GROMACS .gro file of N, CA and C in nm:
model
  459
    1MET      N    1  -3.730  -0.322   0.251
    1MET     CA    2  -3.691  -0.228   0.150
    1MET      C    3  -3.612  -0.124   0.232
    2THR      N    4  -3.525  -0.061   0.157
    2THR     CA    5  -3.437   0.030   0.246
    2THR      C    6  -3.481   0.168   0.206
    3ILE      N    7  -3.466   0.255   0.277
    3ILE     CA    8  -3.513   0.408   0.264
    3ILE      C    9  -3.469   0.444   0.126
    4GLY      N   10  -3.540   0.512   0.032
    4GLY     CA   11  -3.518   0.576  -0.074
    4GLY      C   12  -3.528   0.474  -0.198
    5THR      N   13  -3.572   0.360  -0.162
    5THR     CA   14  -3.577   0.282  -0.282
    5THR      C   15  -3.730   0.235  -0.313
    6PHE      N   16  -3.754   0.150  -0.421
    6PHE     CA   17  -3.892   0.127  -0.455
    6PHE      C   18  -3.905  -0.027  -0.498
    7GLY      N   19  -4.014  -0.060  -0.494
    7GLY     CA   20  -4.034  -0.227  -0.522
    7GLY      C   21  -4.060  -0.243  -0.689
    8ASP      N   22  -4.129  -0.361  -0.724
    8ASP     CA   23  -4.149  -0.373  -0.842
    8ASP      C   24  -4.241  -0.293  -0.912
    9ILE      N   25  -4.228  -0.239  -1.036
    9ILE     CA   26  -4.329  -0.144  -1.102
    9ILE      C   27  -4.435  -0.237  -1.175
   10THR      N   28  -4.564  -0.214  -1.148
   10THR     CA   29  -4.671  -0.283  -1.225
   10THR      C   30  -4.740  -0.176  -1.331
   11THR      N   31  -4.797  -0.201  -1.403
   11THR     CA   32  -4.868  -0.116  -1.512
   11THR      C   33  -4.996  -0.196  -1.547
   12ARG      N   34  -5.084  -0.092  -1.558
   12ARG     CA   35  -5.243  -0.156  -1.598
   12ARG      C   36  -5.300  -0.037  -1.693
   13VAL      N   37  -5.387  -0.109  -1.756
   13VAL     CA   38  -5.475  -0.025  -1.866
   13VAL      C   39  -5.586   0.035  -1.782
   14MET      N   40  -5.599   0.171  -1.784
   14MET     CA   41  -5.725   0.210  -1.720
   14MET      C   42  -5.846   0.230  -1.810
   15PRO      N   43  -5.945   0.255  -1.753
   15PRO     CA   44  -6.072   0.251  -1.833
   15PRO      C   45  -6.074   0.366  -1.937
   16SER      N   46  -6.000   0.468  -1.909
   16SER     CA   47  -5.960   0.581  -2.032
   16SER      C   48  -5.888   0.536  -2.139
   17GLY      N   49  -5.823   0.416  -2.127
   17GLY     CA   50  -5.728   0.387  -2.214
   17GLY      C   51  -5.581   0.423  -2.200
   18ARG      N   52  -5.559   0.502  -2.095
   18ARG     CA   53  -5.434   0.539  -2.048
   18ARG      C   54  -5.377   0.440  -1.966
   19PHE      N   55  -5.249   0.436  -1.951
   19PHE     CA   56  -5.167   0.335  -1.864
   19PHE      C   57  -5.134   0.410  -1.737
   20GLU      N   58  -5.133   0.311  -1.641
   20GLU     CA   59  -5.102   0.380  -1.495
   20GLU      C   60  -4.999   0.271  -1.455
   21ALA      N   61  -4.878   0.326  -1.420
   21ALA     CA   62  -4.748   0.259  -1.349
   21ALA      C   63  -4.772   0.286  -1.194
   22ARG      N   64  -4.742   0.170  -1.115
   22ARG     CA   65  -4.739   0.190  -0.985
   22ARG      C   66  -4.633   0.113  -0.919
   23THR      N   67  -4.583   0.163  -0.794
   23THR     CA   68  -4.489   0.095  -0.719
   23THR      C   69  -4.499   0.145  -0.569
   24ARG      N   70  -4.434   0.059  -0.482
   24ARG     CA   71  -4.424   0.101  -0.336
   24ARG      C   72  -4.292   0.177  -0.318
   25TYR      N   73  -4.280   0.293  -0.257
   25TYR     CA   74  -4.156   0.368  -0.215
   25TYR      C   75  -4.139   0.358  -0.071
   26ARG      N   76  -4.024   0.345  -0.049
   26ARG     CA   77  -3.993   0.377   0.109
   26ARG      C   78  -3.943   0.494   0.133
   27ASP      N   79  -4.035   0.597   0.180
   27ASP     CA   80  -3.994   0.726   0.208
   27ASP      C   81  -3.890   0.745   0.335
   28TRP      N   82  -3.848   0.872   0.356
   28TRP     CA   83  -3.751   0.904   0.450
   28TRP      C   84  -3.810   0.873   0.601
   29ASP      N   85  -3.943   0.870   0.615
   29ASP     CA   86  -3.965   0.845   0.750
   29ASP      C   87  -4.006   0.703   0.764
   30GLY      N   88  -3.951   0.606   0.672
   30GLY     CA   89  -3.966   0.474   0.693
   30GLY      C   90  -4.093   0.400   0.647
   31ARG      N   91  -4.186   0.492   0.606
   31ARG     CA   92  -4.318   0.423   0.554
   31ARG      C   93  -4.299   0.400   0.406
   32ALA      N   94  -4.370   0.281   0.362
   32ALA     CA   95  -4.364   0.246   0.237
   32ALA      C   96  -4.505   0.300   0.178
   33ARG      N   97  -4.486   0.391   0.075
   33ARG     CA   98  -4.608   0.454   0.011
   33ARG      C   99  -4.626   0.422  -0.144
   34GLN      N  100  -4.741   0.415  -0.167
   34GLN     CA  101  -4.776   0.377  -0.308
   34GLN      C  102  -4.754   0.520  -0.402
   35VAL      N  103  -4.672   0.502  -0.527
   35VAL     CA  104  -4.655   0.599  -0.596
   35VAL      C  105  -4.702   0.549  -0.729
   36GLN      N  106  -4.761   0.639  -0.803
   36GLN     CA  107  -4.832   0.628  -0.955
   36GLN      C  108  -4.787   0.738  -1.039
   37ALA      N  109  -4.811   0.693  -1.165
   37ALA     CA  110  -4.808   0.801  -1.256
   37ALA      C  111  -4.873   0.746  -1.390
   38THR      N  112  -4.925   0.811  -1.464
   38THR     CA  113  -4.978   0.772  -1.591
   38THR      C  114  -4.915   0.830  -1.722
   39GLY      N  115  -4.947   0.750  -1.829
   39GLY     CA  116  -4.900   0.795  -1.964
   39GLY      C  117  -4.987   0.735  -2.065
   40ALA      N  118  -4.952   0.783  -2.188
   40ALA     CA  119  -5.029   0.733  -2.305
   40ALA      C  120  -4.978   0.584  -2.343
   41THR      N  121  -4.878   0.533  -2.316
   41THR     CA  122  -4.824   0.382  -2.319
   41THR      C  123  -4.792   0.330  -2.201
   42ALA      N  124  -4.768   0.213  -2.190
   42ALA     CA  125  -4.704   0.160  -2.059
   42ALA      C  126  -4.581   0.214  -2.022
   43LYS      N  127  -4.497   0.232  -2.142
   43LYS     CA  128  -4.345   0.268  -2.138
   43LYS      C  129  -4.346   0.410  -2.079
   44ALA      N  130  -4.440   0.485  -2.130
   44ALA     CA  131  -4.449   0.631  -2.098
   44ALA      C  132  -4.497   0.652  -1.956
   45ALA      N  133  -4.600   0.556  -1.908
   45ALA     CA  134  -4.627   0.562  -1.761
   45ALA      C  135  -4.522   0.522  -1.683
   46GLU      N  136  -4.429   0.424  -1.699
   46GLU     CA  137  -4.319   0.380  -1.628
   46GLU      C  138  -4.234   0.484  -1.643
   47GLY      N  139  -4.196   0.544  -1.745
   47GLY     CA  140  -4.107   0.650  -1.740
   47GLY      C  141  -4.143   0.779  -1.652
   48ALA      N  142  -4.260   0.804  -1.653
   48ALA     CA  143  -4.321   0.930  -1.566
   48ALA      C  144  -4.301   0.887  -1.437
   49LEU      N  145  -4.347   0.736  -1.412
   49LEU     CA  146  -4.312   0.709  -1.252
   49LEU      C  147  -4.175   0.705  -1.208
   50LYS      N  148  -4.075   0.672  -1.285
   50LYS     CA  149  -3.940   0.695  -1.269
   50LYS      C  150  -3.886   0.826  -1.231
   51ALA      N  151  -3.948   0.916  -1.324
   51ALA     CA  152  -3.926   1.057  -1.289
   51ALA      C  153  -3.970   1.132  -1.166
   52LYS      N  154  -4.089   1.077  -1.125
   52LYS     CA  155  -4.140   1.089  -0.994
   52LYS      C  156  -4.053   1.064  -0.900
   53LEU      N  157  -4.011   0.935  -0.901
   53LEU     CA  158  -3.930   0.856  -0.819
   53LEU      C  159  -3.797   0.937  -0.781
   54ALA      N  160  -3.740   0.977  -0.908
   54ALA     CA  161  -3.615   1.041  -0.900
   54ALA      C  162  -3.644   1.168  -0.818
   55GLU      N  163  -3.755   1.238  -0.851
   55GLU     CA  164  -3.772   1.372  -0.774
   55GLU      C  165  -3.791   1.353  -0.625
   56ARG      N  166  -3.831   1.239  -0.578
   56ARG     CA  167  -3.870   1.215  -0.448
   56ARG      C  168  -3.754   1.141  -0.366
   57SER      N  169  -3.666   1.086  -0.452
   57SER     CA  170  -3.568   0.988  -0.389
   57SER      C  171  -3.496   1.072  -0.276
   58LEU      N  172  -3.500   0.981  -0.199
   58LEU     CA  173  -3.431   1.048  -0.049
   58LEU      C  174  -3.478   1.180  -0.013
   59PHE      N  175  -3.608   1.216  -0.044
   59PHE     CA  176  -3.668   1.340  -0.011
   59PHE      C  177  -3.678   1.350   0.127
   60ARG      N  178  -3.603   1.398   0.204
   60ARG     CA  179  -3.625   1.432   0.343
   60ARG      C  180  -3.651   1.589   0.360
   61PRO      N  181  -3.753   1.622   0.414
   61PRO     CA  182  -3.787   1.785   0.410
   61PRO      C  183  -3.655   1.850   0.462
   62ALA      N  184  -3.609   1.954   0.365
   62ALA     CA  185  -3.494   2.019   0.418
   62ALA      C  186  -3.535   2.147   0.480
   63ASP      N  187  -3.678   2.178   0.473
   63ASP     CA  188  -3.735   2.270   0.542
   63ASP      C  189  -3.741   2.257   0.687
   64THR      N  190  -3.635   2.308   0.749
   64THR     CA  191  -3.636   2.303   0.899
   64THR      C  192  -3.701   2.418   0.977
   65SER      N  193  -3.781   2.489   0.892
   65SER     CA  194  -3.832   2.621   0.960
   65SER      C  195  -3.957   2.578   1.046
   66LEU      N  196  -4.016   2.439   1.024
   66LEU     CA  197  -4.143   2.393   1.120
   66LEU      C  198  -4.057   2.353   1.253
   67THR      N  199  -4.102   2.413   1.341
   67THR     CA  200  -4.074   2.398   1.486
   67THR      C  201  -4.182   2.394   1.570
   68PRO      N  202  -4.176   2.372   1.705
   68PRO     CA  203  -4.287   2.355   1.790
   68PRO      C  204  -4.346   2.514   1.806
   69ASP      N  205  -4.245   2.608   1.772
   69ASP     CA  206  -4.285   2.762   1.786
   69ASP      C  207  -4.353   2.801   1.639
   70SER      N  208  -4.357   2.714   1.536
   70SER     CA  209  -4.411   2.742   1.410
   70SER      C  210  -4.562   2.785   1.410
   71LEU      N  211  -4.610   2.865   1.346
   71LEU     CA  212  -4.770   2.893   1.338
   71LEU      C  213  -4.842   2.784   1.285
   72PHE      N  214  -4.952   2.739   1.311
   72PHE     CA  215  -5.036   2.644   1.243
   72PHE      C  216  -5.052   2.684   1.094
   73ALA      N  217  -5.064   2.807   1.055
   73ALA     CA  218  -5.061   2.838   0.918
   73ALA      C  219  -4.954   2.805   0.835
   74ASP      N  220  -4.827   2.791   0.903
   74ASP     CA  221  -4.712   2.746   0.831
   74ASP      C  222  -4.707   2.601   0.804
   75LEU      N  223  -4.766   2.520   0.903
   75LEU     CA  224  -4.793   2.377   0.905
   75LEU      C  225  -4.875   2.339   0.774
   76VAL      N  226  -4.977   2.408   0.770
   76VAL     CA  227  -5.098   2.385   0.676
   76VAL      C  228  -5.026   2.409   0.529
   77ALA      N  229  -4.937   2.512   0.526
   77ALA     CA  230  -4.889   2.540   0.390
   77ALA      C  231  -4.784   2.416   0.369
   78TYR      N  232  -4.707   2.375   0.461
   78TYR     CA  233  -4.631   2.249   0.456
   78TYR      C  234  -4.723   2.126   0.418
   79TRP      N  235  -4.828   2.109   0.484
   79TRP     CA  236  -4.902   1.997   0.440
   79TRP      C  237  -4.958   1.993   0.306
   80LEU      N  238  -5.026   2.101   0.247
   80LEU     CA  239  -5.066   2.102   0.125
   80LEU      C  240  -4.946   2.087   0.017
   81ASN      N  241  -4.818   2.126   0.065
   81ASN     CA  242  -4.715   2.100  -0.033
   81ASN      C  243  -4.679   1.968  -0.038
   82ASP      N  244  -4.680   1.886   0.090
   82ASP     CA  245  -4.652   1.748   0.096
   82ASP      C  246  -4.778   1.675   0.014
   83ILE      N  247  -4.902   1.719   0.018
   83ILE     CA  248  -5.011   1.651  -0.071
   83ILE      C  249  -4.958   1.670  -0.207
   84ASP      N  250  -4.936   1.783  -0.247
   84ASP     CA  251  -4.886   1.811  -0.405
   84ASP      C  252  -4.768   1.716  -0.456
   85LEU      N  253  -4.680   1.696  -0.339
   85LEU     CA  254  -4.541   1.615  -0.377
   85LEU      C  255  -4.600   1.466  -0.407
   86GLU      N  256  -4.684   1.417  -0.308
   86GLU     CA  257  -4.723   1.270  -0.332
   86GLU      C  258  -4.823   1.259  -0.441
   87GLY      N  259  -4.896   1.341  -0.469
   87GLY     CA  260  -4.972   1.337  -0.593
   87GLY      C  261  -5.081   1.211  -0.599
   88ARG      N  262  -5.130   1.180  -0.484
   88ARG     CA  263  -5.207   1.062  -0.462
   88ARG      C  264  -5.346   1.097  -0.458
   89ILE      N  265  -5.378   1.223  -0.464
   89ILE     CA  266  -5.539   1.279  -0.447
   89ILE      C  267  -5.543   1.365  -0.579
   90SER      N  268  -5.682   1.369  -0.614
   90SER     CA  269  -5.735   1.436  -0.727
   90SER      C  270  -5.695   1.587  -0.698
   91LYS      N  271  -5.675   1.677  -0.783
   91LYS     CA  272  -5.689   1.815  -0.784
   91LYS      C  273  -5.789   1.872  -0.709
   92THR      N  274  -5.914   1.808  -0.729
   92THR     CA  275  -6.035   1.859  -0.690
   92THR      C  276  -6.040   1.844  -0.529
   93THR      N  277  -5.978   1.713  -0.480
   93THR     CA  278  -5.993   1.685  -0.343
   93THR      C  279  -5.882   1.784  -0.284
   94ARG      N  280  -5.753   1.792  -0.334
   94ARG     CA  281  -5.657   1.883  -0.275
   94ARG      C  282  -5.713   2.015  -0.252
   95ASN      N  283  -5.770   2.082  -0.362
   95ASN     CA  284  -5.834   2.210  -0.359
   95ASN      C  285  -5.952   2.218  -0.241
   96LEU      N  286  -6.012   2.107  -0.221
   96LEU     CA  287  -6.144   2.108  -0.135
   96LEU      C  288  -6.038   2.112   0.010
   97TYR      N  289  -5.950   2.033   0.027
   97TYR     CA  290  -5.883   2.033   0.155
   97TYR      C  291  -5.811   2.167   0.184
   98GLU      N  292  -5.768   2.235   0.080
   98GLU     CA  293  -5.717   2.377   0.104
   98GLU      C  294  -5.844   2.481   0.154
   99ARG      N  295  -5.956   2.468   0.055
   99ARG     CA  296  -6.061   2.564   0.094
   99ARG      C  297  -6.105   2.538   0.240
  100ASN      N  298  -6.109   2.411   0.283
  100ASN     CA  299  -6.165   2.388   0.415
  100ASN      C  300  -6.084   2.423   0.517
  101MET      N  301  -5.944   2.424   0.513
  101MET     CA  302  -5.864   2.469   0.591
  101MET      C  303  -5.851   2.617   0.588
  102ARG      N  304  -5.880   2.695   0.491
  102ARG     CA  305  -5.870   2.811   0.480
  102ARG      C  306  -5.987   2.887   0.559
  103THR      N  307  -6.121   2.809   0.530
  103THR     CA  308  -6.248   2.869   0.562
  103THR      C  309  -6.301   2.832   0.686
  104LEU      N  310  -6.263   2.706   0.731
  104LEU     CA  311  -6.311   2.639   0.836
  104LEU      C  312  -6.201   2.631   0.961
  105VAL      N  313  -6.106   2.589   0.939
  105VAL     CA  314  -5.985   2.553   1.025
  105VAL      C  315  -5.908   2.677   1.068
  106SER      N  316  -5.848   2.735   0.981
  106SER     CA  317  -5.748   2.847   0.987
  106SER      C  318  -5.801   2.960   1.082
  107PRO      N  319  -5.928   3.019   1.048
  107PRO     CA  320  -5.970   3.115   1.145
  107PRO      C  321  -5.954   3.083   1.283
  108ALA      N  322  -5.974   2.968   1.329
  108ALA     CA  323  -5.957   2.944   1.485
  108ALA      C  324  -5.822   2.915   1.526
  109PHE      N  325  -5.748   2.852   1.420
  109PHE     CA  326  -5.595   2.826   1.456
  109PHE      C  327  -5.472   2.889   1.415
  110ASP      N  328  -5.489   2.963   1.314
  110ASP     CA  329  -5.393   3.030   1.231
  110ASP      C  330  -5.282   3.101   1.363
  111SER      N  331  -5.325   3.141   1.433
  111SER     CA  332  -5.245   3.222   1.534
  111SER      C  333  -5.189   3.148   1.635
  112LEU      N  334  -5.215   3.026   1.645
  112LEU     CA  335  -5.143   2.921   1.748
  112LEU      C  336  -5.011   2.881   1.694
  113THR      N  337  -4.949   2.853   1.786
  113THR     CA  338  -4.807   2.784   1.752
  113THR      C  339  -4.835   2.630   1.774
  114LEU      N  340  -4.747   2.547   1.702
  114LEU     CA  341  -4.790   2.411   1.703
  114LEU      C  342  -4.757   2.352   1.844
  115ARG      N  343  -4.670   2.416   1.919
  115ARG     CA  344  -4.657   2.372   2.091
  115ARG      C  345  -4.792   2.401   2.142
  116GLU      N  346  -4.860   2.517   2.120
  116GLU     CA  347  -4.970   2.542   2.178
  116GLU      C  348  -5.102   2.462   2.148
  117MET      N  349  -5.089   2.404   2.015
  117MET     CA  350  -5.194   2.300   1.992
  117MET      C  351  -5.198   2.165   2.063
  118CYS      N  352  -5.094   2.156   2.126
  118CYS     CA  353  -5.083   2.020   2.208
  118CYS      C  354  -5.128   2.038   2.358
  119GLY      N  355  -5.160   2.179   2.395
  119GLY     CA  356  -5.186   2.191   2.532
  119GLY      C  357  -5.340   2.218   2.543
  120PRO      N  358  -5.374   2.309   2.654
  120PRO     CA  359  -5.505   2.345   2.679
  120PRO      C  360  -5.586   2.388   2.562
  121VAL      N  361  -5.539   2.462   2.488
  121VAL     CA  362  -5.609   2.519   2.378
  121VAL      C  363  -5.648   2.413   2.273
  122ARG      N  364  -5.580   2.317   2.255
  122ARG     CA  365  -5.633   2.190   2.191
  122ARG      C  366  -5.775   2.135   2.226
  123SER      N  367  -5.755   2.127   2.359
  123SER     CA  368  -5.914   2.073   2.429
  123SER      C  369  -6.007   2.158   2.385
  124VAL      N  370  -5.989   2.285   2.397
  124VAL     CA  371  -6.091   2.358   2.357
  124VAL      C  372  -6.149   2.364   2.217
  125HIS      N  373  -6.071   2.340   2.140
  125HIS     CA  374  -6.102   2.351   1.991
  125HIS      C  375  -6.103   2.185   1.932
  126GLN      N  376  -6.083   2.080   2.029
  126GLN     CA  377  -6.061   1.953   1.973
  126GLN      C  378  -6.194   1.899   1.883
  127THR      N  379  -6.307   1.913   1.936
  127THR     CA  380  -6.429   1.863   1.889
  127THR      C  381  -6.415   1.898   1.741
  128ALA      N  382  -6.430   2.041   1.704
  128ALA     CA  383  -6.432   2.095   1.573
  128ALA      C  384  -6.337   2.051   1.484
  129GLY      N  385  -6.200   2.075   1.559
  129GLY     CA  386  -6.075   2.040   1.484
  129GLY      C  387  -6.070   1.901   1.420
  130GLU      N  388  -6.087   1.807   1.527
  130GLU     CA  389  -6.085   1.681   1.483
  130GLU      C  390  -6.151   1.620   1.387
  131ALA      N  391  -6.287   1.698   1.365
  131ALA     CA  392  -6.372   1.653   1.260
  131ALA      C  393  -6.312   1.714   1.130
  132LEU      N  394  -6.249   1.833   1.141
  132LEU     CA  395  -6.219   1.892   1.021
  132LEU      C  396  -6.068   1.846   0.975
  133LEU      N  397  -5.993   1.789   1.064
  133LEU     CA  398  -5.878   1.750   1.043
  133LEU      C  399  -5.857   1.593   0.999
  134GLN      N  400  -5.970   1.503   0.980
  134GLN     CA  401  -5.992   1.394   0.960
  134GLN      C  402  -5.930   1.331   0.823
  135PRO      N  403  -5.940   1.409   0.714
  135PRO     CA  404  -5.888   1.361   0.595
  135PRO      C  405  -5.730   1.364   0.597
  136ARG      N  406  -5.700   1.246   0.533
  136ARG     CA  407  -5.546   1.220   0.532
  136ARG      C  408  -5.499   1.198   0.683
  137GLN      N  409  -5.525   1.119   0.726
  137GLN     CA  410  -5.480   1.088   0.882
  137GLN      C  411  -5.456   1.209   0.941
  138ALA      N  412  -5.543   1.274   0.992
  138ALA     CA  413  -5.535   1.408   1.086
  138ALA      C  414  -5.453   1.520   1.015
  139GLY      N  415  -5.465   1.537   0.877
  139GLY     CA  416  -5.409   1.626   0.797
  139GLY      C  417  -5.286   1.670   0.844
  140PRO      N  418  -5.296   1.830   0.867
  140PRO     CA  419  -5.140   1.880   0.881
  140PRO      C  420  -5.091   1.833   1.036
  141GLY      N  421  -5.205   1.814   1.120
  141GLY     CA  422  -5.149   1.755   1.259
  141GLY      C  423  -5.055   1.635   1.241
  142GLY      N  424  -5.111   1.543   1.158
  142GLY     CA  425  -5.041   1.435   1.126
  142GLY      C  426  -4.894   1.436   1.059
  143VAL      N  427  -4.864   1.561   0.993
  143VAL     CA  428  -4.760   1.605   0.934
  143VAL      C  429  -4.664   1.639   1.060
  144ALA      N  430  -4.719   1.738   1.144
  144ALA     CA  431  -4.641   1.778   1.253
  144ALA      C  432  -4.587   1.667   1.339
  145ALA      N  433  -4.669   1.555   1.361
  145ALA     CA  434  -4.631   1.454   1.441
  145ALA      C  435  -4.511   1.393   1.375
  146ARG      N  436  -4.524   1.352   1.249
  146ARG     CA  437  -4.415   1.306   1.178
  146ARG      C  438  -4.298   1.380   1.191
  147LEU      N  439  -4.287   1.492   1.185
  147LEU     CA  440  -4.182   1.593   1.180
  147LEU      C  441  -4.132   1.631   1.336
  148GLY      N  442  -4.211   1.554   1.438
  148GLY     CA  443  -4.186   1.583   1.551
  148GLY      C  444  -4.159   1.717   1.615
  149THR      N  445  -4.267   1.810   1.557
  149THR     CA  446  -4.267   1.946   1.604
  149THR      C  447  -4.360   1.982   1.705
  150GLY      N  448  -4.425   1.869   1.762
  150GLY     CA  449  -4.517   1.898   1.874
  150GLY      C  450  -4.643   1.937   1.828
  151GLY      N  451  -4.694   1.908   1.709
  151GLY     CA  452  -4.831   1.950   1.660
  151GLY      C  453  -4.926   1.854   1.730
  152ALA      N  454  -5.044   1.897   1.679
  152ALA     CA  455  -5.173   1.825   1.725
  152ALA      C  456  -5.180   1.675   1.668
  153ALA      N  457  -5.116   1.589   1.734
  153ALA     CA  458  -5.107   1.454   1.693
  153ALA      C  459  -5.206   1.353   1.768
   0.00000   0.00000   0.00000
């Protein structure tokens, strides 16, 4: 599959009676991801999915503000926005991730740059940080690694 394209769209009736449309989409980073949308009818779900795909089509982060010298706080904001764009997790889970970052992780890491998170400072905080960054394949650290900013990968 070429970057920016999607596969066959499938629909199914959910237990609630709403319809869900799904497909695999090849993102700018080369990874194929499942994208889904719901609607009152199969056609509405498919239309919502196509609108979502059009939004994300060839979405390559134009935000070049993340660099190895960016603060961890900037990466967390980027990561949460990435979660919102993907729309693959519930709002409750997303809010839980944000709360955990704000209350458990950010107090220790917000003043560090992504470059610093790869060095000795990472070793000091590694045990606590790895446990908290576990959701969504290492959380913001996974985003930093994909963007090549030298984050905690």
